[in-house]
């Protein structure tokens, strides 16, 4: 099983390549689980080619 940055990178690639079942993605996780890092790295990868909305609660 993969953990940490390797797993986050795998999720980012799937979202970027639109390889997931649904068009939109929601990231849910515990505090300090890497959600913000995932979003930051995704935005860096996608640049201005994707619409990214960040809602924190």
PDB file of N, CA and C in Angstrom:
ATOM      1  N   UNK A   1       0.835  -1.170   0.000  1.00  0.00           N
ATOM      2  CA  UNK A   1       0.000   0.000   0.000  1.00  0.00           C
ATOM      3  C   UNK A   1       0.890   1.247   0.000  1.00  0.00           C
ATOM      4  N   UNK A   2       0.463   2.242  -0.709  1.00  0.00           N
ATOM      5  CA  UNK A   2       1.240   3.480  -0.799  1.00  0.00           C
ATOM      6  C   UNK A   2       0.729   4.502   0.205  1.00  0.00           C
ATOM      7  N   UNK A   3       1.635   5.307   0.715  1.00  0.00           N
ATOM      8  CA  UNK A   3       1.273   6.322   1.691  1.00  0.00           C
ATOM      9  C   UNK A   3       1.940   7.638   1.338  1.00  0.00           C
ATOM     10  N   UNK A   4       1.497   8.687   1.995  1.00  0.00           N
ATOM     11  CA  UNK A   4       2.155   9.978   1.906  1.00  0.00           C
ATOM     12  C   UNK A   4       2.100  10.616   0.539  1.00  0.00           C
ATOM     13  N   UNK A   5       3.203  11.237   0.184  1.00  0.00           N
ATOM     14  CA  UNK A   5       3.280  12.022  -1.046  1.00  0.00           C
ATOM     15  C   UNK A   5       3.052  11.169  -2.290  1.00  0.00           C
ATOM     16  N   UNK A   6       3.473   9.928  -2.254  1.00  0.00           N
ATOM     17  CA  UNK A   6       3.266   9.044  -3.410  1.00  0.00           C
ATOM     18  C   UNK A   6       1.775   8.830  -3.668  1.00  0.00           C
ATOM     19  N   UNK A   7       0.996   8.601  -2.621  1.00  0.00           N
ATOM     20  CA  UNK A   7      -0.445   8.404  -2.761  1.00  0.00           C
ATOM     21  C   UNK A   7      -1.127   9.699  -3.198  1.00  0.00           C
ATOM     22  N   UNK A   8      -0.702  10.822  -2.621  1.00  0.00           N
ATOM     23  CA  UNK A   8      -1.269  12.110  -3.009  1.00  0.00           C
ATOM     24  C   UNK A   8      -1.007  12.374  -4.487  1.00  0.00           C
ATOM     25  N   UNK A   9       0.195  12.087  -4.954  1.00  0.00           N
ATOM     26  CA  UNK A   9       0.534  12.285  -6.367  1.00  0.00           C
ATOM     27  C   UNK A   9      -0.321  11.405  -7.267  1.00  0.00           C
ATOM     28  N   UNK A  10      -0.600  10.196  -6.824  1.00  0.00           N
ATOM     29  CA  UNK A  10      -1.448   9.278  -7.597  1.00  0.00           C
ATOM     30  C   UNK A  10      -2.867   9.843  -7.729  1.00  0.00           C
ATOM     31  N   UNK A  11      -3.406  10.365  -6.654  1.00  0.00           N
ATOM     32  CA  UNK A  11      -4.748  10.961  -6.679  1.00  0.00           C
ATOM     33  C   UNK A  11      -4.771  12.191  -7.578  1.00  0.00           C
ATOM     34  N   UNK A  12      -3.755  13.028  -7.480  1.00  0.00           N
ATOM     35  CA  UNK A  12      -3.664  14.231  -8.319  1.00  0.00           C
ATOM     36  C   UNK A  12      -3.670  13.855  -9.795  1.00  0.00           C
ATOM     37  N   UNK A  13      -2.883  12.876 -10.157  1.00  0.00           N
ATOM     38  CA  UNK A  13      -2.823  12.436 -11.559  1.00  0.00           C
ATOM     39  C   UNK A  13      -4.180  11.947 -12.041  1.00  0.00           C
ATOM     40  N   UNK A  14      -4.880  11.178 -11.224  1.00  0.00           N
ATOM     41  CA  UNK A  14      -6.202  10.669 -11.612  1.00  0.00           C
ATOM     42  C   UNK A  14      -7.201  11.804 -11.800  1.00  0.00           C
ATOM     43  N   UNK A  15      -7.164  12.781 -10.909  1.00  0.00           N
ATOM     44  CA  UNK A  15      -8.072  13.924 -11.050  1.00  0.00           C
ATOM     45  C   UNK A  15      -7.719  14.709 -12.306  1.00  0.00           C
ATOM     46  N   UNK A  16      -6.431  14.976 -12.513  1.00  0.00           N
ATOM     47  CA  UNK A  16      -5.991  15.773 -13.664  1.00  0.00           C
ATOM     48  C   UNK A  16      -6.311  15.088 -14.993  1.00  0.00           C
ATOM     49  N   UNK A  17      -6.131  13.780 -15.041  1.00  0.00           N
ATOM     50  CA  UNK A  17      -6.388  13.029 -16.272  1.00  0.00           C
ATOM     51  C   UNK A  17      -7.858  12.679 -16.456  1.00  0.00           C
ATOM     52  N   UNK A  18      -8.696  13.135 -15.505  1.00  0.00           N
ATOM     53  CA  UNK A  18     -10.131  12.857 -15.536  1.00  0.00           C
ATOM     54  C   UNK A  18     -10.390  11.354 -15.609  1.00  0.00           C
ATOM     55  N   UNK A  19      -9.613  10.601 -14.822  1.00  0.00           N
ATOM     56  CA  UNK A  19      -9.706   9.150 -14.816  1.00  0.00           C
ATOM     57  C   UNK A  19     -10.626   8.628 -13.715  1.00  0.00           C
ATOM     58  N   UNK A  20     -11.341   9.525 -13.068  1.00  0.00           N
ATOM     59  CA  UNK A  20     -12.258   9.104 -12.015  1.00  0.00           C
ATOM     60  C   UNK A  20     -13.666   8.949 -12.576  1.00  0.00           C
ATOM     61  N   UNK A  21     -14.531   8.345 -11.814  1.00  0.00           N
ATOM     62  CA  UNK A  21     -15.876   8.031 -12.268  1.00  0.00           C
ATOM     63  C   UNK A  21     -16.728   9.265 -12.555  1.00  0.00           C
ATOM     64  N   UNK A  22     -16.544  10.318 -11.762  1.00  0.00           N
ATOM     65  CA  UNK A  22     -17.382  11.508 -11.896  1.00  0.00           C
ATOM     66  C   UNK A  22     -16.571  12.712 -12.366  1.00  0.00           C
ATOM     67  N   UNK A  23     -17.280  13.696 -12.924  1.00  0.00           N
ATOM     68  CA  UNK A  23     -16.637  14.886 -13.467  1.00  0.00           C
ATOM     69  C   UNK A  23     -16.011  15.749 -12.372  1.00  0.00           C
ATOM     70  N   UNK A  24     -16.687  15.869 -11.236  1.00  0.00           N
ATOM     71  CA  UNK A  24     -16.208  16.702 -10.135  1.00  0.00           C
ATOM     72  C   UNK A  24     -15.600  15.823  -9.051  1.00  0.00           C
ATOM     73  N   UNK A  25     -14.675  16.386  -8.297  1.00  0.00           N
ATOM     74  CA  UNK A  25     -14.022  15.660  -7.211  1.00  0.00           C
ATOM     75  C   UNK A  25     -14.175  16.429  -5.912  1.00  0.00           C
ATOM     76  N   UNK A  26     -14.398  15.701  -4.834  1.00  0.00           N
ATOM     77  CA  UNK A  26     -14.476  16.268  -3.495  1.00  0.00           C
ATOM     78  C   UNK A  26     -13.430  15.550  -2.665  1.00  0.00           C
ATOM     79  N   UNK A  27     -12.607  16.327  -1.979  1.00  0.00           N
ATOM     80  CA  UNK A  27     -11.556  15.752  -1.146  1.00  0.00           C
ATOM     81  C   UNK A  27     -11.980  15.905   0.312  1.00  0.00           C
ATOM     82  N   UNK A  28     -12.093  14.782   0.994  1.00  0.00           N
ATOM     83  CA  UNK A  28     -12.518  14.764   2.393  1.00  0.00           C
ATOM     84  C   UNK A  28     -11.470  14.004   3.190  1.00  0.00           C
ATOM     85  N   UNK A  29     -11.128  14.512   4.363  1.00  0.00           N
ATOM     86  CA  UNK A  29     -10.173  13.794   5.198  1.00  0.00           C
ATOM     87  C   UNK A  29     -10.004  14.460   6.544  1.00  0.00           C
ATOM     88  N   UNK A  30      -9.347  13.761   7.425  1.00  0.00           N
ATOM     89  CA  UNK A  30      -9.073  14.282   8.761  1.00  0.00           C
ATOM     90  C   UNK A  30      -8.113  15.465   8.691  1.00  0.00           C
ATOM     91  N   UNK A  31      -8.036  16.196   9.800  1.00  0.00           N
ATOM     92  CA  UNK A  31      -7.046  17.262   9.910  1.00  0.00           C
ATOM     93  C   UNK A  31      -5.654  16.671   9.717  1.00  0.00           C
ATOM     94  N   UNK A  32      -4.799  17.407   9.050  1.00  0.00           N
ATOM     95  CA  UNK A  32      -3.412  17.004   8.800  1.00  0.00           C
ATOM     96  C   UNK A  32      -3.293  15.745   7.954  1.00  0.00           C
ATOM     97  N   UNK A  33      -4.308  15.486   7.113  1.00  0.00           N
ATOM     98  CA  UNK A  33      -4.249  14.293   6.259  1.00  0.00           C
ATOM     99  C   UNK A  33      -3.659  14.570   4.883  1.00  0.00           C
ATOM    100  N   UNK A  34      -3.415  15.847   4.553  1.00  0.00           N
ATOM    101  CA  UNK A  34      -2.792  16.178   3.279  1.00  0.00           C
ATOM    102  C   UNK A  34      -3.719  16.812   2.258  1.00  0.00           C
ATOM    103  N   UNK A  35      -4.920  17.199   2.666  1.00  0.00           N
ATOM    104  CA  UNK A  35      -5.878  17.792   1.723  1.00  0.00           C
ATOM    105  C   UNK A  35      -5.355  19.079   1.105  1.00  0.00           C
ATOM    106  N   UNK A  36      -4.788  19.953   1.929  1.00  0.00           N
ATOM    107  CA  UNK A  36      -4.273  21.226   1.422  1.00  0.00           C
ATOM    108  C   UNK A  36      -3.087  21.004   0.503  1.00  0.00           C
ATOM    109  N   UNK A  37      -2.214  20.086   0.847  1.00  0.00           N
ATOM    110  CA  UNK A  37      -1.075  19.760  -0.014  1.00  0.00           C
ATOM    111  C   UNK A  37      -1.563  19.211  -1.342  1.00  0.00           C
ATOM    112  N   UNK A  38      -2.558  18.339  -1.311  1.00  0.00           N
ATOM    113  CA  UNK A  38      -3.127  17.784  -2.541  1.00  0.00           C
ATOM    114  C   UNK A  38      -3.647  18.908  -3.431  1.00  0.00           C
ATOM    115  N   UNK A  39      -4.401  19.830  -2.843  1.00  0.00           N
ATOM    116  CA  UNK A  39      -4.953  20.941  -3.620  1.00  0.00           C
ATOM    117  C   UNK A  39      -3.849  21.819  -4.186  1.00  0.00           C
ATOM    118  N   UNK A  40      -2.864  22.144  -3.383  1.00  0.00           N
ATOM    119  CA  UNK A  40      -1.743  22.983  -3.831  1.00  0.00           C
ATOM    120  C   UNK A  40      -1.010  22.340  -5.003  1.00  0.00           C
ATOM    121  N   UNK A  41      -0.693  21.059  -4.877  1.00  0.00           N
ATOM    122  CA  UNK A  41       0.029  20.367  -5.948  1.00  0.00           C
ATOM    123  C   UNK A  41      -0.831  20.227  -7.208  1.00  0.00           C
ATOM    124  N   UNK A  42      -2.137  20.023  -7.027  1.00  0.00           N
ATOM    125  CA  UNK A  42      -3.023  19.942  -8.185  1.00  0.00           C
ATOM    126  C   UNK A  42      -3.073  21.267  -8.930  1.00  0.00           C
ATOM    127  N   UNK A  43      -3.182  22.364  -8.188  1.00  0.00           N
ATOM    128  CA  UNK A  43      -3.227  23.688  -8.824  1.00  0.00           C
ATOM    129  C   UNK A  43      -1.920  23.958  -9.568  1.00  0.00           C
ATOM    130  N   UNK A  44      -0.798  23.569  -8.979  1.00  0.00           N
ATOM    131  CA  UNK A  44       0.490  23.743  -9.661  1.00  0.00           C
ATOM    132  C   UNK A  44       0.545  22.934 -10.954  1.00  0.00           C
ATOM    133  N   UNK A  45       0.002  21.722 -10.938  1.00  0.00           N
ATOM    134  CA  UNK A  45       0.003  20.873 -12.131  1.00  0.00           C
ATOM    135  C   UNK A  45      -0.951  21.411 -13.189  1.00  0.00           C
ATOM    136  N   UNK A  46      -2.163  21.747 -12.775  1.00  0.00           N
ATOM    137  CA  UNK A  46      -3.199  22.156 -13.722  1.00  0.00           C
ATOM    138  C   UNK A  46      -3.003  23.580 -14.233  1.00  0.00           C
ATOM    139  N   UNK A  47      -2.390  24.430 -13.415  1.00  0.00           N
ATOM    140  CA  UNK A  47      -2.222  25.819 -13.825  1.00  0.00           C
ATOM    141  C   UNK A  47      -3.561  26.462 -14.093  1.00  0.00           C
ATOM    142  N   UNK A  48      -3.663  27.196 -15.152  1.00  0.00           N
ATOM    143  CA  UNK A  48      -4.928  27.859 -15.483  1.00  0.00           C
ATOM    144  C   UNK A  48      -5.775  27.032 -16.444  1.00  0.00           C
ATOM    145  N   UNK A  49      -5.376  25.779 -16.680  1.00  0.00           N
ATOM    146  CA  UNK A  49      -6.136  24.950 -17.622  1.00  0.00           C
ATOM    147  C   UNK A  49      -7.371  24.322 -16.993  1.00  0.00           C
ATOM    148  N   UNK A  50      -7.507  24.377 -15.672  1.00  0.00           N
ATOM    149  CA  UNK A  50      -8.634  23.773 -14.974  1.00  0.00           C
ATOM    150  C   UNK A  50      -9.298  24.791 -14.059  1.00  0.00           C
ATOM    151  N   UNK A  51     -10.607  24.649 -13.861  1.00  0.00           N
ATOM    152  CA  UNK A  51     -11.315  25.453 -12.870  1.00  0.00           C
ATOM    153  C   UNK A  51     -11.207  24.722 -11.537  1.00  0.00           C
ATOM    154  N   UNK A  52     -10.677  25.387 -10.534  1.00  0.00           N
ATOM    155  CA  UNK A  52     -10.535  24.794  -9.222  1.00  0.00           C
ATOM    156  C   UNK A  52     -11.254  25.675  -8.214  1.00  0.00           C
ATOM    157  N   UNK A  53     -12.143  25.081  -7.438  1.00  0.00           N
ATOM    158  CA  UNK A  53     -12.871  25.801  -6.399  1.00  0.00           C
ATOM    159  C   UNK A  53     -12.503  25.190  -5.069  1.00  0.00           C
ATOM    160  N   UNK A  54     -12.173  26.033  -4.112  1.00  0.00           N
ATOM    161  CA  UNK A  54     -11.767  25.582  -2.794  1.00  0.00           C
ATOM    162  C   UNK A  54     -12.790  26.060  -1.786  1.00  0.00           C
ATOM    163  N   UNK A  55     -13.440  25.112  -1.110  1.00  0.00           N
ATOM    164  CA  UNK A  55     -14.415  25.431  -0.079  1.00  0.00           C
ATOM    165  C   UNK A  55     -13.953  24.749   1.187  1.00  0.00           C
ATOM    166  N   UNK A  56     -13.685  25.530   2.221  1.00  0.00           N
ATOM    167  CA  UNK A  56     -13.237  24.968   3.499  1.00  0.00           C
ATOM    168  C   UNK A  56     -14.285  25.262   4.553  1.00  0.00           C
ATOM    169  N   UNK A  57     -14.496  24.307   5.409  1.00  0.00           N
ATOM    170  CA  UNK A  57     -15.483  24.504   6.452  1.00  0.00           C
ATOM    171  C   UNK A  57     -15.003  24.015   7.764  1.00  0.00           C
TER     172      UNK A  57
END
